Coordinates of C-alpha atoms and ligand atoms in Angstrom, one line a residue:
Chain A
M279 CA -225.6 65.1 51.0
D280 CA -225.2 62.1 53.2
T281 CA -222.5 60.1 51.3
R282 CA -222.1 57.4 54.0
V283 CA -222.1 53.9 52.7
H284 CA -222.8 51.6 55.7
D285 CA -221.8 48.0 56.0
D286 CA -220.3 47.9 52.5
P287 CA -218.3 44.7 52.2
S288 CA -217.2 45.4 48.7
H289 CA -213.9 46.8 49.5
A290 CA -211.1 46.1 51.9
G291 CA -209.8 49.1 53.9
T292 CA -206.3 49.1 52.8
A293 CA -206.7 48.0 49.3
S294 CA -203.9 49.1 47.1
S295 CA -203.9 51.6 44.3
V296 CA -207.2 53.6 44.1
A297 CA -208.5 54.6 40.8
G298 CA -207.7 58.3 39.9
A299 CA -211.2 59.6 39.1
R300 CA -212.5 62.8 40.7
E301 CA -215.6 60.9 42.0
A302 CA -216.2 59.6 45.5
I303 CA -213.6 57.0 46.7
P304 CA -214.6 54.2 49.0
I305 CA -212.6 54.1 52.4
S306 CA -213.1 52.7 55.7
L307 CA -212.0 54.1 59.2
I308 CA -212.3 52.7 62.6
I309 CA -213.7 55.6 64.5
N310 CA -213.9 55.3 68.3
G311 CA -213.8 51.6 68.0
R312 CA -216.5 51.2 65.3
Q313 CA -215.9 50.2 61.7
R314 CA -217.3 52.8 59.3
H315 CA -217.4 52.9 55.5
F316 CA -217.6 56.0 53.4
A317 CA -217.6 57.1 49.9
I318 CA -215.9 60.4 50.0
E319 CA -214.3 62.9 47.6
P320 CA -210.5 63.1 47.8
W321 CA -210.7 66.9 49.0
V322 CA -212.6 66.1 52.1
T323 CA -210.5 66.5 55.3
L324 CA -210.7 64.1 58.2
L325 CA -212.0 66.9 60.3
D326 CA -214.9 67.6 57.9
L327 CA -215.7 64.0 57.6
L328 CA -215.8 63.6 61.4
R329 CA -217.9 66.7 61.9
E330 CA -220.3 66.8 59.0
Q331 CA -220.6 63.0 58.0
E332 CA -220.1 61.2 61.4
H333 CA -221.7 64.3 63.3
L334 CA -218.9 63.9 65.9
T335 CA -218.9 67.6 66.4
G336 CA -216.6 67.4 69.7
T337 CA -213.6 68.0 67.5
K338 CA -213.6 71.7 66.6
K339 CA -212.5 73.7 63.7
G340 CA -210.6 76.6 64.9
C341 CA -208.3 77.9 62.3
D342 CA -208.4 75.1 59.6
H343 CA -204.7 75.6 58.9
G344 CA -202.8 73.7 61.5
Q345 CA -202.3 76.7 63.7
C346 CA -204.4 76.1 66.7
G347 CA -204.8 72.5 67.6
A348 CA -208.6 72.5 68.2
C349 CA -209.1 69.8 65.6
T350 CA -206.6 67.3 67.4
V351 CA -207.6 63.7 67.1
L352 CA -205.5 60.5 67.6
I353 CA -204.8 58.4 64.6
E354 CA -203.4 55.0 65.8
G355 CA -202.9 56.6 69.2
K356 CA -200.8 59.5 67.7
R357 CA -202.1 63.0 67.9
I358 CA -202.4 64.9 64.6
N359 CA -204.4 68.0 63.3
S360 CA -207.3 66.5 61.4
C361 CA -207.8 69.8 59.5
L362 CA -204.6 69.1 57.4
V363 CA -205.3 65.4 56.8
L364 CA -207.2 64.2 53.8
A365 CA -209.6 61.4 54.9
V366 CA -208.8 59.2 51.7
S367 CA -205.0 59.1 52.6
R368 CA -205.9 57.6 56.0
D369 CA -208.0 54.7 54.6
G370 CA -208.1 51.8 57.1
A371 CA -206.8 53.9 60.2
Q372 CA -208.0 53.9 63.8
V373 CA -209.2 57.3 64.7
T374 CA -210.0 58.3 68.3
T375 CA -211.9 61.6 69.0
I376 CA -213.0 63.1 72.3
E377 CA -216.2 61.2 72.0
G378 CA -214.1 58.0 72.2
L379 CA -212.3 58.7 75.4
A380 CA -214.8 58.3 78.1
D381 CA -215.9 54.8 79.4
G382 CA -219.7 55.1 79.1
D383 CA -220.7 57.6 81.9
R384 CA -217.3 57.4 83.5
L385 CA -215.2 60.4 82.4
H386 CA -211.7 59.8 81.1
P387 CA -209.1 60.6 83.7
L388 CA -208.0 63.6 81.5
Q389 CA -211.7 64.8 81.5
Q390 CA -212.0 64.4 85.1
A391 CA -208.9 66.3 85.8
F392 CA -209.8 69.1 83.5
V393 CA -213.2 69.4 85.4
E394 CA -211.4 69.4 88.8
H395 CA -208.8 71.9 87.9
D396 CA -211.1 74.2 86.0
A397 CA -208.8 73.8 83.0
L398 CA -211.2 75.7 80.6
Q399 CA -213.5 78.8 80.2
C400 CA -215.3 78.6 77.0
G401 CA -214.4 75.1 76.3
Y402 CA -213.8 75.5 72.5
C403 CA -210.1 74.3 72.6
T404 CA -210.9 71.6 75.3
P405 CA -211.5 68.5 73.2
G406 CA -208.2 69.3 71.2
Q407 CA -206.4 69.9 74.4
I408 CA -207.7 66.6 75.9
C409 CA -206.8 64.5 72.8
S410 CA -203.5 66.2 72.4
A411 CA -202.8 65.4 76.2
Q412 CA -203.7 61.8 75.7
G413 CA -201.2 61.8 72.7
L414 CA -198.6 63.4 74.9
I415 CA -199.1 60.5 77.5
N416 CA -199.0 57.9 74.8
E417 CA -195.6 59.4 73.5
G418 CA -194.0 59.3 76.9
H419 CA -191.5 62.2 76.4
A420 CA -192.9 64.5 79.0
S421 CA -192.6 64.5 82.8
S422 CA -191.8 68.0 84.0
G423 CA -194.0 70.9 83.9
N424 CA -191.6 72.6 81.3
E425 CA -191.9 69.4 79.2
V426 CA -195.7 69.3 79.5
R427 CA -195.9 73.0 78.5
E428 CA -193.5 72.8 75.4
L429 CA -195.2 69.4 74.3
M430 CA -198.8 71.0 74.5
S431 CA -197.7 74.0 72.5
G432 CA -199.6 72.8 69.5
N433 CA -202.9 73.7 71.4
L434 CA -203.8 77.3 71.7
C435 CA -206.3 78.5 74.2
R436 CA -207.8 81.9 73.6
C437 CA -209.1 82.1 77.1
G438 CA -205.7 81.6 78.5
A439 CA -206.5 78.6 80.8
Y440 CA -202.9 77.4 80.3
T441 CA -201.9 77.1 83.9
N442 CA -204.8 74.9 84.8
I443 CA -204.5 72.8 81.7
A444 CA -200.9 72.1 82.5
A445 CA -201.9 71.3 86.2
A446 CA -204.6 68.9 85.0
I447 CA -202.2 67.1 82.7
M448 CA -199.5 66.9 85.4
E449 CA -201.9 65.2 87.7
V450 CA -202.8 62.4 85.3
L451 CA -199.3 61.9 84.4
D452 CA -198.4 61.7 88.1
K453 CA -201.1 59.3 88.8
D454 CA -200.2 57.2 85.8
G455 CA -196.7 57.1 87.0
A456 CA -195.9 57.7 83.4
P457 CA -192.3 58.5 82.5
Chain B
M55 CA -209.6 73.8 47.8
N56 CA -209.9 73.2 44.0
R57 CA -211.3 69.7 42.7
F58 CA -208.5 67.3 41.8
S59 CA -208.2 63.5 41.3
Y60 CA -206.4 61.3 43.6
V61 CA -204.3 58.1 43.2
R62 CA -202.6 56.2 45.8
A63 CA -199.2 55.1 44.5
A64 CA -198.6 51.3 45.2
G65 CA -194.8 51.5 44.3
V66 CA -192.1 53.9 43.7
P67 CA -192.1 53.5 39.8
E68 CA -195.8 54.2 39.9
A69 CA -195.3 57.4 41.9
V70 CA -192.6 58.5 39.7
H71 CA -194.6 57.8 36.6
E72 CA -197.7 59.6 38.0
G73 CA -195.7 62.4 39.4
S74 CA -194.2 63.2 36.0
A75 CA -197.3 64.6 34.6
K76 CA -198.2 68.2 34.6
H77 CA -200.1 69.9 37.6
V78 CA -199.5 66.8 39.8
R79 CA -198.3 67.0 43.4
F80 CA -197.0 64.2 45.7
L81 CA -199.0 63.9 49.1
A82 CA -197.0 63.0 52.0
G83 CA -198.1 64.3 55.5
G84 CA -200.1 67.1 53.8
T85 CA -199.3 69.6 56.5
N86 CA -198.0 72.1 54.0
L87 CA -199.7 71.1 50.7
I88 CA -203.2 70.8 52.1
D89 CA -202.8 74.1 53.8
L90 CA -201.5 75.8 50.6
M91 CA -204.5 74.2 48.6
K92 CA -207.0 75.7 51.0
E93 CA -205.5 79.1 50.3
N94 CA -205.7 78.3 46.5
V95 CA -202.0 78.8 46.3
E96 CA -201.4 75.3 45.2
R97 CA -204.1 74.0 42.8
P98 CA -203.1 70.6 41.6
E99 CA -205.2 68.7 39.1
R100 CA -204.1 65.3 40.7
L101 CA -202.6 64.2 44.0
V102 CA -200.2 61.1 44.1
D103 CA -200.5 59.9 47.6
I104 CA -197.1 58.4 48.5
N105 CA -197.9 57.5 52.0
R106 CA -198.0 53.7 51.3
L107 CA -194.5 53.6 49.7
P108 CA -191.9 51.6 51.5
L109 CA -189.7 54.7 52.3
N110 CA -190.6 54.7 56.0
K111 CA -187.5 53.3 57.8
I112 CA -184.3 54.7 59.4
E113 CA -181.6 52.4 58.5
D114 CA -177.8 52.2 59.5
L115 CA -175.4 52.6 56.7
E116 CA -172.2 50.8 56.2
G117 CA -169.5 52.8 57.9
G118 CA -171.7 54.4 60.5
G119 CA -174.0 56.7 58.7
L120 CA -177.8 56.8 58.9
R121 CA -180.4 56.8 56.3
L122 CA -183.7 58.5 57.0
G123 CA -186.5 57.4 54.8
A124 CA -188.5 60.1 53.1
L125 CA -191.7 59.0 54.8
V126 CA -190.5 58.7 58.3
T127 CA -192.3 61.4 60.2
N128 CA -190.4 64.3 61.7
A129 CA -191.5 63.0 65.3
D130 CA -190.2 59.4 64.7
T131 CA -186.9 60.9 63.2
A132 CA -186.2 63.1 66.3
Y133 CA -187.1 60.6 68.8
D134 CA -185.3 57.7 67.1
P135 CA -182.7 56.6 69.6
R136 CA -179.9 56.3 66.8
V137 CA -180.8 60.0 65.7
D138 CA -181.0 61.3 69.2
R139 CA -177.6 59.5 70.2
R140 CA -175.6 60.2 67.0
Y141 CA -177.1 63.3 65.5
P142 CA -178.4 65.2 68.5
L143 CA -178.3 68.5 66.5
L144 CA -180.8 67.1 64.1
A145 CA -183.1 65.9 67.0
S146 CA -182.9 69.3 68.5
A147 CA -183.7 71.3 65.3
I148 CA -186.7 69.1 64.5
L149 CA -188.1 69.5 68.0
A150 CA -187.6 73.2 67.8
G151 CA -190.0 73.4 64.9
A152 CA -193.9 73.2 64.3
S153 CA -195.8 71.4 67.1
P154 CA -196.1 67.8 68.2
Q155 CA -199.2 67.1 66.1
L156 CA -197.7 68.6 63.1
R157 CA -194.4 66.6 63.6
N158 CA -196.4 63.4 63.9
A159 CA -197.9 64.0 60.4
A160 CA -194.9 65.8 58.6
T161 CA -192.5 63.7 56.8
N162 CA -188.7 64.2 56.1
G163 CA -189.3 64.4 52.4
G164 CA -192.2 66.9 53.0
N165 CA -190.1 69.0 55.2
L166 CA -187.5 69.4 52.8
N167 CA -190.0 70.5 50.2
Q168 CA -192.1 72.7 52.2
R169 CA -192.7 76.2 50.7
T170 CA -192.0 79.7 52.0
R171 CA -194.2 81.3 54.7
C172 CA -194.0 84.7 52.9
Y173 CA -197.3 86.4 53.5
Y174 CA -197.8 87.4 49.9
F175 CA -197.0 84.1 48.5
Y176 CA -199.9 82.8 50.7
D177 CA -202.3 85.5 49.5
P178 CA -203.4 85.1 45.9
A179 CA -204.9 88.5 45.8
T180 CA -201.4 89.9 45.8
A181 CA -198.4 90.0 43.4
C182 CA -195.9 87.1 43.9
N183 CA -193.3 86.0 41.5
K184 CA -192.9 82.7 43.3
R185 CA -196.7 81.9 43.0
D186 CA -197.5 83.6 39.8
P187 CA -194.2 84.2 37.9
G188 CA -194.0 87.7 36.4
S189 CA -196.5 89.3 38.6
G190 CA -194.1 91.1 40.8
C191 CA -193.1 90.8 44.5
G192 CA -195.3 92.3 47.1
A193 CA -192.7 91.8 49.8
I194 CA -190.1 94.1 48.2
G195 CA -191.1 97.5 49.5
G196 CA -193.9 95.7 51.5
V197 CA -194.2 94.1 54.9
N198 CA -191.0 92.0 55.0
R199 CA -190.1 91.4 58.7
I200 CA -189.7 87.6 58.1
H201 CA -187.8 87.9 54.7
A202 CA -184.2 87.3 53.5
I203 CA -181.1 89.3 54.3
L204 CA -178.8 87.1 52.3
G205 CA -178.9 85.7 48.7
A206 CA -182.1 87.4 47.8
S207 CA -182.8 88.7 44.2
D208 CA -184.7 91.7 43.0
Q209 CA -187.6 89.3 42.1
C210 CA -187.9 87.5 45.4
I211 CA -186.7 87.9 49.0
A212 CA -188.5 84.7 50.5
T213 CA -186.9 82.5 53.0
H214 CA -186.8 78.8 53.4
P215 CA -188.7 78.0 56.6
S216 CA -187.4 74.6 57.7
D217 CA -185.6 74.1 60.9
M218 CA -184.6 70.6 60.0
C219 CA -183.0 71.6 56.8
V220 CA -180.7 74.0 58.8
A221 CA -179.4 71.1 60.8
L222 CA -179.0 68.8 57.7
A223 CA -176.9 71.6 56.0
A224 CA -174.7 71.7 59.0
L225 CA -174.4 67.9 59.0
D226 CA -173.5 67.7 55.3
A227 CA -176.5 65.5 54.6
E228 CA -177.3 64.2 51.2
V229 CA -180.7 63.9 49.5
R230 CA -181.4 60.7 47.7
V231 CA -183.9 61.2 44.8
T232 CA -185.3 58.9 42.1
G233 CA -187.0 60.0 39.0
P234 CA -187.8 59.4 35.3
D235 CA -184.1 59.4 34.5
G236 CA -183.0 57.3 37.4
D237 CA -181.5 57.8 40.8
R238 CA -179.2 60.7 41.9
V239 CA -177.8 62.1 45.1
I240 CA -177.8 65.9 45.8
P241 CA -175.8 67.4 48.8
L242 CA -178.3 69.1 51.0
T243 CA -176.3 72.3 50.7
E244 CA -177.0 72.1 47.0
Y245 CA -180.6 70.8 47.1
H246 CA -182.2 74.2 47.5
R247 CA -181.6 77.1 45.3
L248 CA -181.5 80.9 45.5
P249 CA -184.4 82.9 44.0
G250 CA -182.5 84.6 41.2
D251 CA -184.8 85.2 38.2
E252 CA -186.7 81.9 38.7
P253 CA -188.0 82.3 42.2
W254 CA -190.9 79.8 41.4
R255 CA -188.3 77.1 41.7
D256 CA -187.4 76.5 45.4
N257 CA -185.0 73.6 44.7
Y258 CA -183.2 71.5 42.1
L259 CA -185.7 68.6 42.0
R260 CA -186.8 67.9 38.5
P261 CA -190.4 67.1 37.5
G262 CA -191.4 63.5 38.6
E263 CA -188.5 63.2 40.9
L264 CA -189.3 61.9 44.3
V265 CA -187.2 62.1 47.5
T266 CA -186.6 58.6 48.8
A267 CA -184.2 59.2 51.7
I268 CA -181.8 61.6 53.4
D269 CA -178.4 60.3 54.3
L270 CA -176.4 61.3 57.3
P271 CA -172.6 60.7 57.0
A272 CA -170.7 59.1 59.8
E273 CA -169.2 61.9 61.8
D274 CA -169.1 62.5 65.4
F275 CA -170.7 65.8 66.3
T276 CA -172.2 64.7 69.6
S277 CA -170.1 66.8 71.9
H278 CA -170.1 70.2 70.4
Y279 CA -173.3 71.3 68.7
T280 CA -176.3 73.4 69.2
Y281 CA -179.4 74.6 67.5
L282 CA -180.3 78.0 68.6
K283 CA -183.7 79.3 67.3
L284 CA -185.0 82.9 67.7
R285 CA -188.7 83.8 67.1
D286 CA -191.5 85.9 68.2
R287 CA -192.9 83.3 70.6
L288 CA -191.0 80.6 72.4
S289 CA -192.9 77.7 70.8
Y290 CA -194.9 76.8 67.6
A291 CA -193.5 79.8 65.5
F292 CA -191.1 79.9 62.6
A293 CA -187.6 81.0 63.1
L294 CA -186.7 84.7 62.5
V295 CA -183.1 83.6 62.7
S296 CA -181.7 80.2 63.7
V297 CA -178.3 78.7 63.8
A298 CA -176.9 75.3 63.7
V299 CA -173.5 74.8 64.7
V300 CA -171.2 71.6 64.9
M301 CA -167.5 71.7 65.9
R302 CA -164.6 69.6 66.7
L303 CA -162.3 70.9 69.4
D304 CA -158.7 70.1 70.5
G305 CA -158.5 71.7 73.9
D306 CA -159.6 75.2 73.1
L307 CA -158.4 74.9 69.6
I308 CA -161.0 74.5 66.7
R309 CA -160.1 71.8 64.4
E310 CA -163.4 72.2 62.3
A311 CA -166.6 74.2 62.8
R312 CA -169.6 74.4 60.5
I313 CA -172.4 77.0 60.9
A314 CA -175.7 77.0 59.0
L315 CA -178.1 79.9 59.4
G316 CA -181.9 79.5 59.0
G317 CA -184.7 82.0 58.5
V318 CA -182.3 84.4 56.6
A319 CA -182.2 83.1 52.9
H320 CA -183.9 81.0 50.3
K321 CA -181.8 78.1 51.6
P322 CA -179.8 77.3 54.8
W323 CA -176.9 79.5 54.6
R324 CA -173.3 78.5 55.0
S325 CA -170.0 80.3 54.3
P326 CA -166.7 78.3 53.4
V327 CA -164.9 81.6 54.3
A328 CA -166.4 81.8 57.8
E329 CA -165.8 78.3 58.5
S330 CA -162.2 78.1 57.3
G331 CA -161.5 81.1 59.2
L332 CA -162.3 79.4 62.4
A333 CA -160.4 76.2 61.8
G334 CA -157.1 76.2 63.7
E335 CA -158.1 79.1 65.7
R336 CA -158.9 79.4 69.4
A337 CA -162.5 79.1 70.6
S338 CA -162.7 82.7 71.7
R339 CA -165.4 85.3 71.6
A340 CA -163.2 87.5 69.3
N341 CA -163.0 84.7 66.7
F342 CA -166.6 84.0 66.9
I343 CA -167.5 87.6 66.2
A344 CA -165.2 87.5 63.2
A345 CA -166.9 84.3 62.0
A346 CA -170.4 86.1 62.5
H347 CA -169.2 88.9 60.4
A348 CA -167.8 86.6 57.7
L349 CA -171.1 84.6 57.6
T350 CA -173.3 87.6 57.2
E351 CA -170.9 89.3 54.7
G352 CA -173.1 91.0 52.1
A353 CA -176.3 90.9 54.2
V354 CA -178.9 93.7 53.2
G355 CA -182.1 94.5 55.0
Q356 CA -185.4 95.2 53.3
G357 CA -186.6 97.6 55.9
D358 CA -188.8 95.8 58.4
N359 CA -186.2 92.9 58.6
D360 CA -183.2 95.2 59.1
F361 CA -183.0 93.9 62.6
K362 CA -182.2 90.5 61.4
I363 CA -178.7 91.3 60.4
E364 CA -177.6 92.2 63.9
L365 CA -179.8 89.3 65.6
A366 CA -178.1 86.8 63.3
R367 CA -174.6 88.1 64.2
R368 CA -175.4 87.8 67.9
A369 CA -177.0 84.4 67.5
I370 CA -174.0 83.1 65.6
V371 CA -171.7 84.2 68.4
R372 CA -174.0 82.8 71.1
A373 CA -174.4 79.4 69.3
L374 CA -170.6 79.1 68.6
E375 CA -170.2 79.6 72.4
Q376 CA -172.9 77.1 73.3
A377 CA -171.3 74.6 70.9
A378 CA -167.8 75.2 72.3
A379 CA -169.0 75.0 75.9
G380 CA -170.7 71.6 75.1
T381 CA -174.0 73.2 76.4
P382 CA -176.3 73.0 73.6
Q383 CA -179.5 75.0 73.6
S384 CA -182.5 73.2 75.3
Q385 CA -185.5 73.1 73.3
T386 CA -187.7 72.7 76.6
D387 CA -186.2 75.2 79.0
K388 CA -186.2 78.1 76.6
R389 CA -183.6 80.3 78.3
V390 CA -180.8 81.2 76.1
L391 CA -177.6 80.5 78.2
Ligands
FAD85 C1 -198.7 76.0 61.9 C2 -197.5 75.5 61.3 C3 -196.3 75.8 61.9 C4 -195.0 75.1 61.5 N1 -194.0 75.5 62.1 C5 -192.8 75.0 61.6 C6 -191.5 75.4 62.2 O1 -191.5 76.0 63.1 N2 -190.5 74.8 61.6 C7 -190.5 73.9 60.4 O2 -189.4 73.6 60.1 N3 -191.5 73.6 59.9 C8 -192.7 74.3 60.4 N4 -194.0 73.8 59.8 C9 -193.8 73.2 58.6 C10 -193.9 71.7 58.5 O3 -192.6 71.3 59.1 C11 -194.0 71.2 57.1 O4 -195.4 71.4 56.8 C12 -193.8 69.7 57.0 O5 -192.5 69.4 57.4 C13 -194.1 69.2 55.5 O6 -194.1 67.8 55.5 P1 -195.4 66.9 54.9 O7 -195.0 65.6 54.9 O8 -196.6 67.3 55.7 O9 -195.4 67.5 53.4 P2 -196.6 67.7 52.5 O10 -197.5 68.8 52.9 O11 -197.3 66.4 52.2 O12 -195.7 68.2 51.2 C14 -195.0 69.5 51.1 C15 -194.4 69.5 49.6 O13 -193.4 68.6 49.5 C16 -193.6 67.7 48.3 N5 -193.2 66.4 48.8 C17 -193.5 65.6 50.0 N6 -192.8 64.4 49.9 C18 -192.0 64.4 49.0 C19 -191.1 63.6 48.5 N7 -190.7 62.3 49.1 N8 -190.5 63.8 47.3 C20 -190.7 65.0 46.5 N9 -191.7 65.9 47.0 C21 -192.3 65.7 48.1 C22 -195.3 67.8 48.3 O14 -195.5 67.5 46.9 C23 -195.4 69.2 48.6 O15 -195.2 70.1 47.5 C24 -195.1 74.3 60.3 C25 -196.3 74.0 59.7 C26 -197.6 74.5 60.2 C27 -198.9 74.2 59.5
SF4_86 S1 -190.7 87.5 48.4 FE1 -190.8 85.8 46.9 S2 -192.6 84.6 47.7 FE2 -192.7 86.6 48.8 S3 -194.0 87.9 47.5 FE3 -191.9 88.3 46.8 S4 -191.8 86.7 45.0 FE4 -193.5 86.0 46.4
FES87 S1 -208.3 73.6 63.1 FE1 -206.7 72.3 62.8 S2 -205.3 73.2 63.8 FE2 -206.8 74.8 64.0
FES88 S1 -211.0 77.4 77.0 FE1 -211.7 79.1 75.7 S2 -210.3 78.6 74.1 FE2 -209.5 77.5 75.6

């Protein structure tokens, strides 16, 4: 069932109290810079909305329980686990997924660094790693290798590419002259 | 996940009104509630989304304390310059828990009210008095490596999994709540309960009551403190044992010491006997060992978790040494010095 409602001007994104019915609730999100309108049931997670309704399948479902980080996306620039977020509760938010990072055909610096450092094997964790790394850079609390490793600990990699992941992130941090 | 209805509370009175109905849960960050709903452990008929309530500020209190809004995220709390400068123990404990992503979503009110990580509680196919009153306790006589060594009952041996609450207990924080019968203030140390014969009740919050804020008293514990967390892997894992210590010293004489233990009971564990035993004494290893024994007085293992008793004692001694020396545990460089 495609429950998307496009270009529906009949509601404002952050309207107050939403009626308590079990039926679909109108919400809007700005996903990778584009305003999108939906009518969704309250039990739909942001992860499922992105993958199944927006077909943005870059964001992965690893555990669905907050334990792996594969579903990491940015909300208002902050990284979160999209598997534990109900989409209705983020009505009006700006969401950035892995698909929203590159500038056309030009890779995002983190994507480029991951390629150059061979920071992946199967690649399943990679979209979450890169969104998480962008969140880490936005937060500005990491500069040393130890800090990068600790503040990337919410992203597991079953292939064990950790060393190269940390190296890729360090390179971007150093280039940015970030704190 | 079961089907449920959803309402977005526009104000605190509406949230309390909605929250007073049966089979309703407040939705904050969702990092615990949604997880438990996916496991069919929590099956609310209605969610009251409290995320738009104006409880998202950290404010200075008259006299030097700090008020942490219930909806401020764990990350924003830990990185707030006032928290970092005046309550470094709290910042450290928060940053020792969960992951950056989870801390960005998790709220202070949700952290207080998170439920146990007992494996049986999480598995509706098993007996659990907390999830299903009267069904029994799978953990007693079962796999109980992560379970309680203090304050357990013959009906439940679960632990409260929060790191933040262990620091809040040592800091003598207060929980502000509002509900159908008005506002009240509950000391953090009296907020969570022991399982007793009502293990389904984690704390003393009454139906419809909403946590609005956590108050930190104006006290200077910025020189001698530590949060030492021991677990199966160095990050992104719950504590097997954790220790929060704050201390005031006069030379090497202890004027006041507070010690809260995490991962060992249904609530952060403190002992007036252990703490008063340290007051006026030297900051020496012998006195720390005595305090560790006083604090773990009456500890009982359940089999798999027997190791926790000795682990807790050693962790207490080490944490007291770290606090006395003014060398708090780093949550980045994980070496325990
Ligand atoms: C993989 C994983 C690892 C984790 N590791 C750690 C760890 O190492 N240390 C640690 O401390 N925690 C850890 N956590 C737990 C995390 O800290 C909690 O899930 C989080 O703090 C809950 O906050 P929330 O806002 O998301 O709560 P929610 O999930 O929204 O709510 C939790 C409960 O609190 C109730 N509630 C929420 N707000 C209020 C309020 N204002 N008043 C009354 N009731 C309220 C809800 O109704 C619900 O019952 C981990 C979680 C996960 C998923
Ligand atoms: S320890 Fe408590 S939570 Fe765990 S199975 Fe027993 S009753 Fe349930
Ligand atoms: S899928 Fe969300 S954390 Fe694993
Ligand atoms: S590259 Fe395979 S899981 Fe990380």
